[in-house]
Coordinates of C-alpha atoms and ligand atoms in Angstrom, one line a residue:
M630 CA 209.6 250.7 104.3
F631 CA 210.9 247.5 106.2
D632 CA 208.9 244.3 107.4
L633 CA 210.9 243.7 110.3
I634 CA 213.4 245.4 112.4
I635 CA 215.5 243.3 114.8
K636 CA 216.8 246.1 117.8
N637 CA 220.3 246.5 119.2
A638 CA 221.1 242.6 119.3
N639 CA 223.7 240.6 120.4
L640 CA 225.0 238.1 117.3
P641 CA 227.4 234.8 117.8
D642 CA 230.3 235.9 116.7
G643 CA 230.4 238.8 119.7
R644 CA 229.3 241.5 118.2
K645 CA 226.6 243.5 120.0
G646 CA 224.1 246.3 119.3
I647 CA 223.5 245.7 116.0
D648 CA 220.1 245.7 113.5
I649 CA 218.7 243.4 111.7
A650 CA 215.9 244.4 108.9
V651 CA 214.0 242.5 107.0
S652 CA 212.3 243.0 103.9
A653 CA 210.8 240.2 101.9
G654 CA 211.7 237.3 103.5
K655 CA 215.7 238.1 102.9
I656 CA 217.6 240.2 105.6
A657 CA 218.3 243.7 104.0
A658 CA 220.3 245.2 106.7
I659 CA 222.6 244.1 109.6
E660 CA 224.4 246.6 111.3
A661 CA 224.4 249.3 114.0
N662 CA 221.8 252.1 113.9
I663 CA 220.1 251.1 110.9
A664 CA 217.5 254.2 110.3
G665 CA 213.6 254.0 108.9
E666 CA 210.6 252.5 109.3
A667 CA 209.5 249.0 110.1
R668 CA 206.3 247.1 110.0
E669 CA 207.4 245.8 113.1
T670 CA 210.0 245.6 115.5
I671 CA 211.7 244.0 118.1
D672 CA 213.7 245.2 120.4
A673 CA 216.6 242.9 121.4
T674 CA 218.9 244.6 123.9
N675 CA 221.4 241.8 126.0
R676 CA 219.5 239.4 123.9
L677 CA 221.2 237.2 121.6
V678 CA 219.8 236.6 118.3
S679 CA 220.9 234.1 115.8
T680 CA 219.8 231.9 112.3
S681 CA 217.6 229.0 113.0
F682 CA 219.0 226.0 114.0
I683 CA 219.6 222.5 112.1
D684 CA 219.4 219.1 113.0
P685 CA 220.9 216.9 110.1
H686 CA 220.6 213.2 111.6
F687 CA 217.3 212.8 113.1
H688 CA 214.0 210.0 112.4
M689 CA 211.2 211.3 112.2
D690 CA 209.2 208.0 111.2
A691 CA 210.1 207.0 114.8
T692 CA 209.6 209.7 116.6
L693 CA 206.9 209.7 119.9
S694 CA 206.6 206.4 119.6
L695 CA 208.1 205.9 122.8
G696 CA 206.0 202.4 124.8
L697 CA 204.8 201.5 121.1
P698 CA 204.0 198.4 121.2
R699 CA 206.6 198.6 124.2
M700 CA 210.0 199.9 126.2
N701 CA 213.5 198.9 125.1
V702 CA 214.3 196.9 128.0
S703 CA 218.5 196.1 128.1
G704 CA 218.9 200.1 126.5
T705 CA 220.9 199.0 123.5
L706 CA 220.8 199.4 120.6
L707 CA 220.5 196.3 119.0
E708 CA 217.2 196.3 121.0
G709 CA 216.2 199.3 119.6
I710 CA 216.2 197.8 116.2
A711 CA 214.4 194.8 117.1
L712 CA 211.9 196.6 119.4
W713 CA 211.2 199.1 115.9
G714 CA 211.1 195.8 114.0
E715 CA 208.0 194.5 115.5
L716 CA 206.2 198.3 115.3
R717 CA 206.7 198.5 112.0
P718 CA 204.1 195.9 110.6
Q719 CA 201.4 198.0 112.7
L720 CA 202.9 201.2 111.0
T721 CA 200.0 203.7 109.4
K722 CA 200.4 206.5 107.3
E723 CA 198.1 208.4 109.6
A724 CA 199.6 207.8 112.6
L725 CA 203.1 208.4 110.9
V726 CA 202.0 211.8 109.5
E727 CA 201.0 212.8 112.8
R728 CA 203.5 211.9 115.3
A729 CA 206.0 214.0 112.5
L730 CA 203.6 216.4 112.6
A731 CA 203.2 216.8 116.6
Y732 CA 207.7 217.0 116.2
C733 CA 207.8 219.4 114.4
D734 CA 205.5 222.2 116.0
L735 CA 208.0 221.8 119.0
A736 CA 210.8 222.1 116.7
V737 CA 209.5 224.8 115.6
S738 CA 208.9 226.3 119.0
Q739 CA 212.5 225.5 120.2
G740 CA 213.6 227.2 117.2
L741 CA 214.8 224.6 114.6
L742 CA 213.9 225.0 111.5
H743 CA 215.6 222.7 109.1
I744 CA 215.9 218.7 109.6
R745 CA 217.6 216.0 107.6
T746 CA 215.4 212.7 108.8
H747 CA 216.1 209.6 108.1
V748 CA 213.1 207.2 106.4
D749 CA 213.5 203.3 107.3
T750 CA 213.2 201.9 103.6
S751 CA 213.0 198.0 105.1
D752 CA 209.6 197.3 104.7
P753 CA 208.6 196.9 101.2
R754 CA 204.8 198.9 101.8
L755 CA 206.8 201.8 101.9
V756 CA 204.0 203.5 104.5
T757 CA 207.4 205.7 106.2
A758 CA 208.4 207.3 103.0
E759 CA 204.8 208.1 101.8
A760 CA 203.8 209.8 105.0
M761 CA 207.3 211.6 105.2
L762 CA 207.5 213.1 101.5
E763 CA 203.8 213.9 102.3
V764 CA 205.2 216.1 105.8
K765 CA 207.5 217.3 104.0
E766 CA 205.0 219.3 101.7
R767 CA 203.0 220.4 104.8
V768 CA 205.9 221.9 106.7
A769 CA 207.5 223.4 103.7
P770 CA 206.5 226.8 105.1
Y771 CA 208.0 226.5 108.3
I772 CA 210.7 223.4 108.1
D773 CA 212.9 222.4 105.0
L774 CA 213.1 219.0 105.6
Q775 CA 215.2 216.6 103.6
L776 CA 214.8 212.7 103.5
V777 CA 217.4 210.1 104.0
A778 CA 216.4 206.7 102.5
F779 CA 217.4 204.3 105.6
P780 CA 218.1 200.8 105.1
Q781 CA 217.3 199.9 108.7
D782 CA 217.4 196.1 108.7
G783 CA 220.6 196.2 105.9
Y784 CA 221.1 197.1 102.4
Y785 CA 221.7 194.0 102.1
R786 CA 220.6 191.8 104.5
A787 CA 216.5 192.3 104.8
A788 CA 214.6 190.8 102.6
D789 CA 213.9 193.6 99.9
G790 CA 216.5 196.0 100.7
V791 CA 217.6 196.7 97.6
K792 CA 214.7 197.1 96.0
S793 CA 212.7 199.2 98.1
L794 CA 216.0 201.7 99.0
E795 CA 215.9 202.1 95.0
R796 CA 212.0 202.7 95.0
A797 CA 212.4 204.9 98.1
L798 CA 214.3 207.2 95.6
D799 CA 211.9 206.7 93.1
M800 CA 209.2 208.2 95.3
G801 CA 210.8 211.7 96.2
V802 CA 213.2 210.4 98.7
D803 CA 216.8 212.9 97.9
I804 CA 219.8 211.4 99.8
V805 CA 221.0 207.6 99.6
G806 CA 221.2 206.6 103.3
G807 CA 223.1 202.7 104.9
I808 CA 224.2 201.2 107.9
P809 CA 227.1 198.9 106.7
H810 CA 227.8 197.9 110.2
F811 CA 223.8 196.0 110.4
E812 CA 225.2 193.7 107.5
R813 CA 225.5 190.2 107.4
T814 CA 229.7 190.9 107.2
M815 CA 232.5 193.4 107.2
Q816 CA 232.6 192.4 103.5
D817 CA 228.9 192.6 103.0
G818 CA 228.8 196.0 105.1
A819 CA 231.7 197.5 102.6
A820 CA 229.8 196.1 99.5
S821 CA 226.6 198.0 100.5
V822 CA 228.6 201.3 100.8
E823 CA 229.5 200.3 97.0
A824 CA 226.9 199.9 95.8
L825 CA 225.2 203.0 97.8
C826 CA 228.0 205.5 96.4
R827 CA 227.0 204.6 92.7
I828 CA 224.0 204.9 92.9
A829 CA 224.4 208.6 94.5
A830 CA 227.0 209.4 91.5
D831 CA 224.4 208.1 88.9
R832 CA 221.4 210.1 90.4
G833 CA 223.5 213.5 91.5
L834 CA 221.7 212.6 94.8
P835 CA 224.2 213.2 97.9
V836 CA 224.9 210.6 100.9
D837 CA 224.4 210.3 104.7
M838 CA 225.4 206.5 105.8
H839 CA 224.7 205.6 109.3
C840 CA 228.6 204.6 109.8
D841 CA 229.8 202.4 112.1
E842 CA 227.5 203.0 114.5
T843 CA 229.2 200.0 117.6
D844 CA 232.1 199.9 119.6
D845 CA 234.2 197.7 117.4
P846 CA 237.1 199.1 117.0
M847 CA 237.8 197.1 113.7
S848 CA 234.2 198.3 112.3
R849 CA 236.2 200.7 109.4
H850 CA 233.1 201.3 106.8
I851 CA 234.4 205.0 106.9
E852 CA 237.2 204.7 105.4
T853 CA 235.5 202.7 103.1
L854 CA 233.0 205.6 102.6
S855 CA 236.1 207.5 102.3
A856 CA 237.7 205.9 99.3
Q857 CA 234.6 205.0 97.6
T858 CA 233.3 209.1 97.6
V859 CA 236.8 210.1 95.9
R860 CA 236.4 207.1 94.0
F861 CA 232.6 209.0 92.5
G862 CA 233.7 212.4 92.6
L863 CA 231.0 212.5 95.5
Q864 CA 234.1 215.2 97.6
G865 CA 231.8 216.9 100.2
R866 CA 228.6 215.5 99.0
V867 CA 228.6 212.8 101.6
A868 CA 227.8 212.4 105.3
G869 CA 229.3 209.9 107.9
S870 CA 226.6 209.6 110.9
H871 CA 227.8 208.3 114.5
L872 CA 231.1 207.0 113.5
T873 CA 231.5 206.0 117.3
S874 CA 233.9 203.3 116.8
M875 CA 236.6 205.6 115.9
H876 CA 236.1 206.4 119.5
S877 CA 237.5 202.9 120.6
M878 CA 240.4 202.6 116.9
D879 CA 243.9 202.3 117.5
N880 CA 245.9 205.9 117.6
Y881 CA 248.1 205.4 114.9
Y882 CA 245.1 204.2 112.4
V883 CA 243.7 206.8 112.9
S884 CA 246.2 209.4 112.6
K885 CA 246.1 207.7 109.3
L886 CA 241.9 207.8 108.6
I887 CA 241.3 211.1 109.4
T888 CA 243.5 212.0 106.8
L889 CA 241.9 209.9 103.9
M890 CA 238.4 211.3 105.4
A891 CA 239.4 215.1 104.9
E892 CA 240.6 214.7 101.4
A893 CA 236.8 213.4 101.0
Q894 CA 235.9 215.8 102.8
I895 CA 233.5 213.9 104.8
N896 CA 230.4 215.6 106.8
V897 CA 230.7 214.0 110.0
I898 CA 227.6 213.7 112.0
P899 CA 228.1 212.8 115.5
N900 CA 224.8 212.2 117.9
P901 CA 226.1 213.0 121.2
L902 CA 223.0 212.4 123.0
I903 CA 222.4 209.4 121.9
N904 CA 226.1 208.0 121.3
I905 CA 226.5 208.3 125.2
M906 CA 223.3 206.7 126.1
L907 CA 223.9 203.7 124.2
Q908 CA 227.2 203.0 123.2
G909 CA 230.3 201.2 126.0
R910 CA 226.3 198.8 127.1
H911 CA 228.3 195.9 126.7
D912 CA 231.0 197.6 129.0
T913 CA 232.0 196.6 132.2
Y914 CA 233.9 199.5 133.7
P915 CA 235.5 201.2 132.1
K916 CA 232.8 201.9 129.7
R917 CA 233.5 203.9 127.0
R918 CA 232.1 207.1 126.0
G919 CA 231.4 206.0 122.1
M920 CA 231.8 209.7 120.7
T921 CA 233.7 209.9 117.8
R922 CA 237.1 212.1 118.1
V923 CA 235.5 215.5 117.4
R924 CA 238.4 218.6 118.4
E925 CA 240.8 215.9 116.1
L926 CA 238.0 216.2 113.2
M927 CA 237.5 219.8 113.6
S928 CA 241.2 220.3 114.4
A929 CA 242.0 218.3 110.8
G930 CA 239.0 220.7 109.1
L931 CA 236.3 218.1 108.9
N932 CA 232.9 219.5 109.4
V933 CA 231.2 218.5 112.3
S934 CA 227.4 219.0 113.1
F935 CA 225.6 217.8 115.5
G936 CA 222.0 215.6 115.6
H937 CA 219.3 215.1 117.5
D938 CA 218.8 211.8 116.2
C939 CA 216.2 210.4 118.7
V940 CA 213.4 211.9 120.5
M941 CA 210.7 209.7 122.5
D942 CA 211.6 206.4 120.6
P943 CA 212.4 202.8 120.2
W944 CA 215.9 204.2 121.5
Y945 CA 216.0 207.1 122.8
S946 CA 213.2 207.9 125.6
M947 CA 214.6 211.4 126.5
G948 CA 214.7 214.5 124.0
S949 CA 212.9 217.8 123.9
G950 CA 214.1 219.1 120.0
D951 CA 215.7 221.3 121.8
M952 CA 220.0 221.6 119.9
L953 CA 221.3 223.2 122.2
E954 CA 220.2 220.2 124.6
V955 CA 222.4 218.0 122.0
G956 CA 225.4 220.8 122.3
H957 CA 225.4 220.7 126.0
M958 CA 225.5 217.4 125.9
A959 CA 228.3 217.3 123.1
I960 CA 230.6 220.0 125.3
H961 CA 230.6 217.2 128.3
V962 CA 231.2 214.3 126.0
A963 CA 233.7 215.5 123.7
Q964 CA 235.2 217.6 126.9
M965 CA 235.6 221.2 124.7
S966 CA 234.8 223.5 127.8
G967 CA 237.0 226.0 127.3
V968 CA 235.3 229.4 125.2
E969 CA 236.4 229.0 121.5
D970 CA 235.6 224.8 121.9
K971 CA 232.2 226.4 123.1
K972 CA 231.8 228.3 120.0
K973 CA 232.7 225.8 117.9
I974 CA 230.0 223.6 119.5
F975 CA 227.7 226.4 118.6
D976 CA 229.1 226.3 115.4
A977 CA 228.3 222.8 115.2
L978 CA 224.8 223.5 115.2
T979 CA 224.3 226.1 112.9
V980 CA 226.6 227.3 109.9
N981 CA 228.4 223.7 109.9
S982 CA 225.3 221.9 109.9
A983 CA 223.6 224.1 107.1
K984 CA 226.9 223.2 105.1
T985 CA 226.2 219.8 105.7
M986 CA 222.8 219.9 103.9
G987 CA 223.6 222.2 101.7
L988 CA 221.4 224.5 102.8
E989 CA 221.4 227.6 100.6
N990 CA 221.3 231.1 101.7
Y991 CA 221.7 230.5 105.6
G992 CA 223.5 232.8 107.3
L993 CA 223.6 236.2 108.9
S994 CA 224.3 238.4 106.1
V995 CA 222.9 240.1 103.5
G996 CA 220.7 238.4 101.0
C997 CA 220.3 235.2 103.3
N998 CA 216.8 234.2 104.5
A999 CA 215.4 235.9 107.7
D1000 CA 215.5 233.2 109.2
L1001 CA 216.6 233.9 113.1
L1002 CA 215.9 233.2 116.4
M1003 CA 216.3 235.6 119.7
L1004 CA 217.2 233.7 123.3
Q1005 CA 216.2 234.7 126.8
A1006 CA 220.7 234.6 127.0
E1007 CA 223.0 237.2 126.0
D1008 CA 225.6 234.9 124.3
V1009 CA 226.2 231.5 122.3
L1010 CA 228.5 230.6 125.8
E1011 CA 224.9 231.1 127.8
A1012 CA 222.7 229.7 125.6
L1013 CA 224.4 226.8 125.7
R1014 CA 224.9 226.8 128.9
L1015 CA 221.5 227.8 130.2
K1016 CA 219.7 226.2 127.1
P1017 CA 217.2 229.5 127.2
T1018 CA 213.9 230.2 126.2
R1019 CA 213.4 231.0 122.1
L1020 CA 211.7 234.3 122.8
A1021 CA 210.7 234.6 119.0
V1022 CA 211.1 232.3 116.1
I1023 CA 211.5 234.2 113.1
R1024 CA 210.6 232.0 109.6
R1025 CA 211.4 234.4 106.2
G1026 CA 211.0 237.4 108.5
K1027 CA 208.0 236.2 110.4
V1028 CA 207.3 235.2 113.7
I1029 CA 205.8 232.2 113.8
A1030 CA 206.1 231.0 117.2
R1031 CA 206.9 233.3 120.3
T1032 CA 207.5 232.2 124.1
E1033 CA 207.7 234.3 127.0
P1034 CA 210.9 235.5 129.2
K1035 CA 211.7 232.6 132.0
I1036 CA 211.7 235.2 135.2
S1037 CA 211.8 233.3 138.8
H1038 CA 210.3 235.6 141.6
L1039 CA 211.6 234.9 145.0
V1040 CA 210.8 235.9 148.3
L1041 CA 213.7 235.5 150.4
D1042 CA 213.6 236.8 154.5
G1043 CA 211.3 239.5 153.0
R1044 CA 213.5 240.3 150.5
P1045 CA 212.2 240.3 147.3
G1046 CA 213.8 239.3 144.6
Q1047 CA 214.2 238.8 140.8
I1048 CA 216.0 236.1 139.1
D1049 CA 215.7 236.4 134.9
A1050 CA 216.9 232.5 133.8
G1051 CA 218.6 234.9 130.5
R1052 CA 221.3 237.0 132.7
N1053 CA 224.7 236.0 133.2
P1054 CA 226.0 236.6 136.9
T1055 CA 229.4 237.7 136.1
T1056 CA 227.6 240.5 134.1
R1057 CA 224.6 241.6 136.1
G1058 CA 224.9 245.6 136.4
Ligands
ZN61 ZN1 220.2 207.6 113.4

């Protein structure tokens, strides 16, 4: 007797009519026509069933704080950082926990069950770290939450930046962060990358830095990060988030840089919604897009995964916890509109991010955790186009969220009709 069988599903790799049987929270079988009884059965005919979504770059200490204490008028990254600095002294652990838990509820409803969040360590009170450690424990039954010690005001630039980051790691924060482009000088930035990689190597922790989140083509901390990764033997365990300066760099230089990044096995995390919103703000016309070179990085064999970064905070007044919205924007900004391109974008929201975060037992094969979604779409192309309803969200084999399918009923010239938002007109029978 299985705990659950999902019948007749379409899978992200294009297979159709596949059953998925679940026992003890794991996938017990995945093939056509599985025989045997189950306590619960879900009919997934014409529905895409995928692994749960992953967000490898988020700011859960800032989320849902939009308007506190005021709005970002210029819309720039730098005003966002200044605004967050105004709010920071007023932050309380209780309010941080409350907002984060509210966001986690939203995330679950969207099928987002694994999140890596940066935690600002600039305030020596470290209420942010205290709050996020509590949230991590409370959401553990339904969300895998990883925490990055993130010196928002600069590792060297903030008065207690060095000490506070180490204290956050001592408290149990999982990953070493950084923000080299925000240090006072390029030299300080490079020195911070070296110091932070050394800490990671000494403590046996991964690294995830905000790196070159700027339109400056000479912001080249990703070069230093790659070199220090190799030097400290951290290959595959380092992520470079944003990398927007690569958009503006000289092409010849980038051809050398990407080879170095591949040698270091850097995990690349662009944040399409935020990058297109914040970068290029100092340009008149033409305005740069500020998205790193996704297609070229993927072609060079680098692991690229996309982050949501912000929802309703000093940097971004939009967002809904929907990784398909992130993928939708990535398709546009990276101009990856081909069928194979789109499949790669879907992978960047799922399997690539699992690699970035080092998630174990993530996938659609026997023995993997049964962390699954049923979407109101037939395949990944339709999912990316429609950002459809998450009909069922399954965590370790249990349905933890359900949403009714979106179906519009029309009456046109007295002729009743129906549009199932999940069906592609080209395949309508
Ligand atoms: Zn960020």
